[in-house]
Amino acid sequence: MNAKLNTPLSVASFEQALRDKGKLYHIHHPFHVAMHEGRCTPEQIRGWVANRFYYQANIPLKDAAIMANCPDREIRREWIQRILDHDGRGEDEGGIEAWIDLGAAVGLTREELLDHRHVLPAVRFAVDAYVNFARTASWQEAVCSSLTEMFAPEIHQRRLDTWPEHYPWIDVEALGYFRKRLKEARRDVDHGLTVTLGYFRTAEQQQRALNILQFKLDVLWSLLDAVTMAYVYQLPPYHHCQEGELA
């Protein structure tokens, strides 16, 4: 964890402090390590895809909340592209549809994904907390929370590099979401960093920004903790109940 800042960092040092948070990115979570090394079962892959979809489906809601709180027209004109990237527009079906294609390739139906029947309570709680943060925080703080995208191209590239070898049962054409996000994430980082570096100038503000980024890292790590409990250790929520007791 970062020590509390007493004096403001230079812009370059502040950016580096933000980037240093990458060592806590969920690419290092044991579940992702296992996934990239080819040690995940089809059931575990399906569990991850279904639960991660809840996060994907909420990204446009998070971005719409940021826009709703932002009075700056120029920021909104650029930020809206993130919603279009996921929801799609015209012939571009968008990232959410690309994730549904991934779900089909691993054995999940469209209905299973869209009704979120496989979403674990901890995943729902963490994602909802992130969306609620975007709704209630200042728009600059919500923008800062998006900066985990600094670390995203590496994780997308690693999936593209390792999945075809380790999981040949998954059609490589279904990995389109990861290919799509390589370019989009880098573009989004440039915009998010410009806002964050320009707004968080005092020592107190910079510490706040680092804490916000840590919160987002916690959200992503928590998703994988929940998936690990349910699909690796076979201890889903309420596993002690007999089938039908929760109906």
Tab-separated table of C-alpha atoms in Angstrom:
chain	number	residue	atom	x	y	z
A	1	MET	CA	0.000	0.000	0.000
A	2	ASN	CA	1.134	3.562	-0.629
A	3	ALA	CA	2.255	5.607	2.328
A	4	LYS	CA	0.138	8.692	2.902
A	5	LEU	CA	1.320	11.550	0.744
A	6	ASN	CA	2.491	14.667	2.587
A	7	THR	CA	3.391	16.858	-0.380
A	8	PRO	CA	2.035	16.786	-3.914
A	9	LEU	CA	3.796	14.556	-6.391
A	10	SER	CA	4.895	15.886	-9.734
A	11	VAL	CA	2.610	14.926	-12.590
A	12	ALA	CA	5.113	12.310	-13.774
A	13	SER	CA	5.556	10.849	-10.274
A	14	PHE	CA	1.801	10.804	-9.690
A	15	GLU	CA	1.245	8.933	-12.946
A	16	GLN	CA	3.942	6.452	-11.947
A	17	ALA	CA	2.298	5.954	-8.551
A	18	LEU	CA	-0.960	5.144	-10.324
A	19	ARG	CA	0.790	2.755	-12.691
A	20	ASP	CA	2.597	1.067	-9.796
A	21	LYS	CA	-0.801	-0.156	-8.631
A	22	GLY	CA	-0.565	-2.633	-11.485
A	23	LYS	CA	1.207	-5.075	-9.198
A	24	LEU	CA	-2.181	-5.527	-7.498
A	25	TYR	CA	-4.099	-6.099	-10.729
A	26	HIS	CA	-6.122	-9.292	-10.945
A	27	ILE	CA	-3.828	-10.675	-13.620
A	28	HIS	CA	-1.864	-11.917	-10.601
A	29	HIS	CA	-4.857	-13.624	-8.954
A	30	PRO	CA	-4.372	-17.413	-8.655
A	31	PHE	CA	-7.465	-18.016	-10.785
A	32	HIS	CA	-6.104	-15.946	-13.654
A	33	VAL	CA	-2.678	-17.532	-13.302
A	34	ALA	CA	-4.299	-20.962	-13.553
A	35	MET	CA	-6.377	-19.825	-16.525
A	36	HIS	CA	-3.351	-18.566	-18.424
A	37	GLU	CA	-1.423	-21.750	-17.648
A	38	GLY	CA	-4.212	-23.948	-18.990
A	39	ARG	CA	-5.222	-25.423	-15.641
A	40	CYS	CA	-8.879	-24.367	-15.666
A	41	THR	CA	-11.616	-26.904	-16.379
A	42	PRO	CA	-14.437	-26.160	-18.822
A	43	GLU	CA	-16.751	-25.666	-15.835
A	44	GLN	CA	-14.375	-23.123	-14.326
A	45	ILE	CA	-14.072	-21.263	-17.627
A	46	ARG	CA	-17.867	-21.160	-17.946
A	47	GLY	CA	-18.191	-19.945	-14.360
A	48	TRP	CA	-15.741	-17.132	-14.984
A	49	VAL	CA	-17.353	-16.114	-18.296
A	50	ALA	CA	-20.847	-16.042	-16.753
A	51	ASN	CA	-19.806	-14.026	-13.706
A	52	ARG	CA	-17.548	-11.655	-15.590
A	53	PHE	CA	-20.475	-10.959	-17.921
A	54	TYR	CA	-22.282	-9.279	-15.040
A	55	TYR	CA	-19.389	-6.838	-14.844
A	56	GLN	CA	-19.354	-6.347	-18.626
A	57	ALA	CA	-23.102	-5.706	-18.746
A	58	ASN	CA	-22.780	-3.000	-16.108
A	59	ILE	CA	-19.969	-1.066	-17.770
A	60	PRO	CA	-22.351	1.073	-19.881
A	61	LEU	CA	-24.405	1.829	-16.761
A	62	LYS	CA	-21.257	2.972	-14.978
A	63	ASP	CA	-20.227	5.137	-17.922
A	64	ALA	CA	-23.717	6.609	-18.274
A	65	ALA	CA	-23.591	7.569	-14.585
A	66	ILE	CA	-20.284	9.358	-15.132
A	67	MET	CA	-21.755	11.278	-18.046
A	68	ALA	CA	-24.879	12.166	-16.062
A	69	ASN	CA	-22.696	13.779	-13.383
A	70	CYS	CA	-20.376	15.564	-15.813
A	71	PRO	CA	-21.263	19.140	-16.855
A	72	ASP	CA	-18.363	19.316	-19.323
A	73	ARG	CA	-19.705	18.825	-22.847
A	74	GLU	CA	-16.313	17.983	-24.329
A	75	ILE	CA	-15.704	15.268	-21.752
A	76	ARG	CA	-19.134	13.798	-22.462
A	77	ARG	CA	-18.534	13.858	-26.218
A	78	GLU	CA	-15.472	11.680	-25.740
A	79	TRP	CA	-16.744	9.529	-22.885
A	80	ILE	CA	-19.855	8.427	-24.764
A	81	GLN	CA	-17.670	6.314	-27.030
A	82	ARG	CA	-17.190	3.893	-24.140
A	83	ILE	CA	-20.916	3.227	-24.037
A	84	LEU	CA	-21.012	2.674	-27.784
A	85	ASP	CA	-18.025	0.331	-27.545
A	86	HIS	CA	-19.981	-1.974	-25.270
A	87	ASP	CA	-23.591	-1.467	-26.351
A	88	GLY	CA	-22.755	-1.213	-30.030
A	89	ARG	CA	-24.133	1.025	-32.721
A	90	GLY	CA	-25.150	0.341	-36.298
A	91	GLU	CA	-23.220	-2.598	-37.735
A	92	ASP	CA	-20.906	-2.707	-34.706
A	93	GLU	CA	-22.658	-5.036	-32.274
A	94	GLY	CA	-20.401	-3.967	-29.412
A	95	GLY	CA	-18.491	-5.621	-26.620
A	96	ILE	CA	-21.488	-7.026	-24.743
A	97	GLU	CA	-22.561	-8.992	-27.816
A	98	ALA	CA	-18.967	-10.118	-28.298
A	99	TRP	CA	-19.003	-11.461	-24.732
A	100	ILE	CA	-22.250	-13.312	-25.452
A	101	ASP	CA	-20.446	-14.908	-28.409
A	102	LEU	CA	-17.686	-15.970	-26.013
A	103	GLY	CA	-20.322	-17.444	-23.724
A	104	ALA	CA	-21.767	-19.494	-26.587
A	105	ALA	CA	-18.291	-20.790	-27.437
A	106	VAL	CA	-17.759	-22.084	-23.898
A	107	GLY	CA	-21.215	-23.648	-23.662
A	108	LEU	CA	-23.448	-20.936	-22.196
A	109	THR	CA	-26.700	-19.873	-23.806
A	110	ARG	CA	-27.636	-16.264	-24.401
A	111	GLU	CA	-30.470	-16.651	-21.879
A	112	GLU	CA	-28.108	-17.945	-19.183
A	113	LEU	CA	-25.954	-14.864	-19.546
A	114	LEU	CA	-28.677	-12.273	-19.890
A	115	ASP	CA	-30.700	-13.425	-16.880
A	116	HIS	CA	-27.540	-13.640	-14.733
A	117	ARG	CA	-28.636	-16.940	-13.213
A	118	HIS	CA	-25.028	-17.981	-12.527
A	119	VAL	CA	-23.924	-14.702	-10.943
A	120	LEU	CA	-22.538	-15.234	-7.458
A	121	PRO	CA	-23.737	-12.946	-4.633
A	122	ALA	CA	-20.240	-11.570	-3.984
A	123	VAL	CA	-19.809	-10.764	-7.675
A	124	ARG	CA	-23.148	-8.972	-7.774
A	125	PHE	CA	-22.303	-7.080	-4.584
A	126	ALA	CA	-18.885	-5.951	-5.840
A	127	VAL	CA	-20.091	-4.878	-9.282
A	128	ASP	CA	-23.111	-3.067	-7.856
A	129	ALA	CA	-20.808	-1.253	-5.437
A	130	TYR	CA	-18.692	-0.084	-8.364
A	131	VAL	CA	-21.703	1.193	-10.309
A	132	ASN	CA	-23.038	2.901	-7.178
A	133	PHE	CA	-19.664	4.588	-6.690
A	134	ALA	CA	-19.841	5.973	-10.229
A	135	ARG	CA	-23.320	7.310	-9.507
A	136	THR	CA	-22.504	9.003	-6.215
A	137	ALA	CA	-18.878	10.122	-6.539
A	138	SER	CA	-17.783	13.200	-8.436
A	139	TRP	CA	-17.364	12.516	-12.123
A	140	GLN	CA	-13.608	13.079	-11.832
A	141	GLU	CA	-13.362	10.443	-9.101
A	142	ALA	CA	-15.425	8.008	-11.178
A	143	VAL	CA	-13.125	8.630	-14.135
A	144	CYS	CA	-10.157	7.824	-11.916
A	145	SER	CA	-11.722	4.495	-10.960
A	146	SER	CA	-11.635	3.465	-14.620
A	147	LEU	CA	-7.831	3.556	-14.697
A	148	THR	CA	-7.487	-0.167	-14.083
A	149	GLU	CA	-7.661	-0.076	-17.880
A	150	MET	CA	-3.988	0.879	-17.756
A	151	PHE	CA	-3.295	-2.763	-17.009
A	152	ALA	CA	-5.980	-4.339	-19.208
A	153	PRO	CA	-4.139	-4.691	-22.555
A	154	GLU	CA	-1.682	-7.130	-20.990
A	155	ILE	CA	-4.431	-9.368	-19.618
A	156	HIS	CA	-6.322	-9.348	-22.944
A	157	GLN	CA	-3.150	-10.173	-24.870
A	158	ARG	CA	-2.309	-12.991	-22.497
A	159	ARG	CA	-5.722	-14.554	-23.098
A	160	LEU	CA	-5.237	-14.265	-26.846
A	161	ASP	CA	-1.803	-15.847	-26.546
A	162	THR	CA	-2.673	-18.726	-24.231
A	163	TRP	CA	-6.290	-19.744	-24.796
A	164	PRO	CA	-5.878	-21.192	-28.321
A	165	GLU	CA	-3.135	-23.495	-27.036
A	166	HIS	CA	-4.647	-24.502	-23.699
A	167	TYR	CA	-8.353	-24.472	-24.584
A	168	PRO	CA	-8.618	-25.624	-28.225
A	169	TRP	CA	-12.272	-26.488	-27.600
A	170	ILE	CA	-13.029	-22.750	-27.584
A	171	ASP	CA	-13.404	-21.292	-31.079
A	172	VAL	CA	-10.703	-18.640	-31.521
A	173	GLU	CA	-13.209	-16.488	-33.404
A	174	ALA	CA	-15.074	-16.126	-30.106
A	175	LEU	CA	-12.114	-14.263	-28.589
A	176	GLY	CA	-13.090	-11.123	-30.461
A	177	TYR	CA	-13.855	-9.153	-27.311
A	178	PHE	CA	-10.238	-9.413	-26.177
A	179	ARG	CA	-8.915	-8.369	-29.585
A	180	LYS	CA	-11.356	-5.454	-29.700
A	181	ARG	CA	-10.365	-4.149	-26.284
A	182	LEU	CA	-6.632	-4.020	-27.019
A	183	LYS	CA	-7.045	-0.807	-28.985
A	184	GLU	CA	-10.033	0.590	-27.120
A	185	ALA	CA	-8.461	0.260	-23.670
A	186	ARG	CA	-5.318	2.155	-24.693
A	187	ARG	CA	-7.444	4.987	-26.104
A	188	ASP	CA	-9.574	5.100	-22.958
A	189	VAL	CA	-6.505	5.203	-20.707
A	190	ASP	CA	-5.163	8.280	-22.494
A	191	HIS	CA	-8.404	10.143	-21.831
A	192	GLY	CA	-8.838	8.922	-18.251
A	193	LEU	CA	-5.260	9.782	-17.349
A	194	THR	CA	-5.571	13.274	-18.795
A	195	VAL	CA	-8.582	13.948	-16.570
A	196	THR	CA	-7.036	12.375	-13.468
A	197	LEU	CA	-3.617	14.007	-13.743
A	198	GLY	CA	-5.225	17.377	-14.374
A	199	TYR	CA	-7.734	17.230	-11.512
A	200	PHE	CA	-5.948	15.503	-8.621
A	201	ARG	CA	-3.238	18.046	-7.868
A	202	THR	CA	-2.907	18.392	-4.093
A	203	ALA	CA	-1.355	15.724	-1.869
A	204	GLU	CA	-4.755	14.960	-0.370
A	205	GLN	CA	-6.370	14.657	-3.790
A	206	GLN	CA	-3.603	12.422	-5.087
A	207	GLN	CA	-3.949	10.113	-2.111
A	208	ARG	CA	-7.685	10.040	-2.745
A	209	ALA	CA	-7.043	9.037	-6.352
A	210	LEU	CA	-4.748	6.212	-5.289
A	211	ASN	CA	-7.371	5.013	-2.827
A	212	ILE	CA	-10.031	5.087	-5.542
A	213	LEU	CA	-7.862	3.044	-7.869
A	214	GLN	CA	-7.270	0.590	-5.031
A	215	PHE	CA	-11.027	0.294	-4.541
A	216	LYS	CA	-11.448	-0.664	-8.197
A	217	LEU	CA	-8.611	-3.178	-7.927
A	218	ASP	CA	-10.387	-4.636	-4.880
A	219	VAL	CA	-13.585	-5.008	-6.913
A	220	LEU	CA	-11.833	-6.966	-9.662
A	221	TRP	CA	-9.897	-9.144	-7.206
A	222	SER	CA	-13.070	-9.894	-5.254
A	223	LEU	CA	-14.797	-11.187	-8.379
A	224	LEU	CA	-12.125	-13.839	-8.771
A	225	ASP	CA	-12.177	-14.707	-5.067
A	226	ALA	CA	-15.872	-15.534	-5.426
A	227	VAL	CA	-15.350	-17.534	-8.626
A	228	THR	CA	-12.513	-19.451	-6.980
A	229	MET	CA	-14.629	-20.429	-3.985
A	230	ALA	CA	-17.505	-21.607	-6.159
A	231	TYR	CA	-15.694	-23.281	-9.052
A	232	VAL	CA	-12.267	-24.284	-7.740
A	233	TYR	CA	-13.052	-25.249	-4.151
A	234	GLN	CA	-16.620	-26.249	-5.039
A	235	LEU	CA	-17.994	-24.141	-2.201
A	236	PRO	CA	-20.645	-21.935	-3.771
A	237	PRO	CA	-22.845	-19.765	-1.536
A	238	TYR	CA	-25.134	-21.785	0.704
A	239	HIS	CA	-23.437	-25.022	-0.341
A	240	HIS	CA	-24.554	-26.575	2.956
A	241	CYS	CA	-28.213	-26.494	1.908
A	242	GLN	CA	-29.853	-29.392	0.157
A	243	GLU	CA	-31.121	-28.875	-3.372
A	244	GLY	CA	-34.532	-27.254	-3.238
A	245	GLU	CA	-34.138	-25.716	0.228
A	246	LEU	CA	-33.486	-22.283	-1.220
A	247	ALA	CA	-36.503	-22.303	-3.535
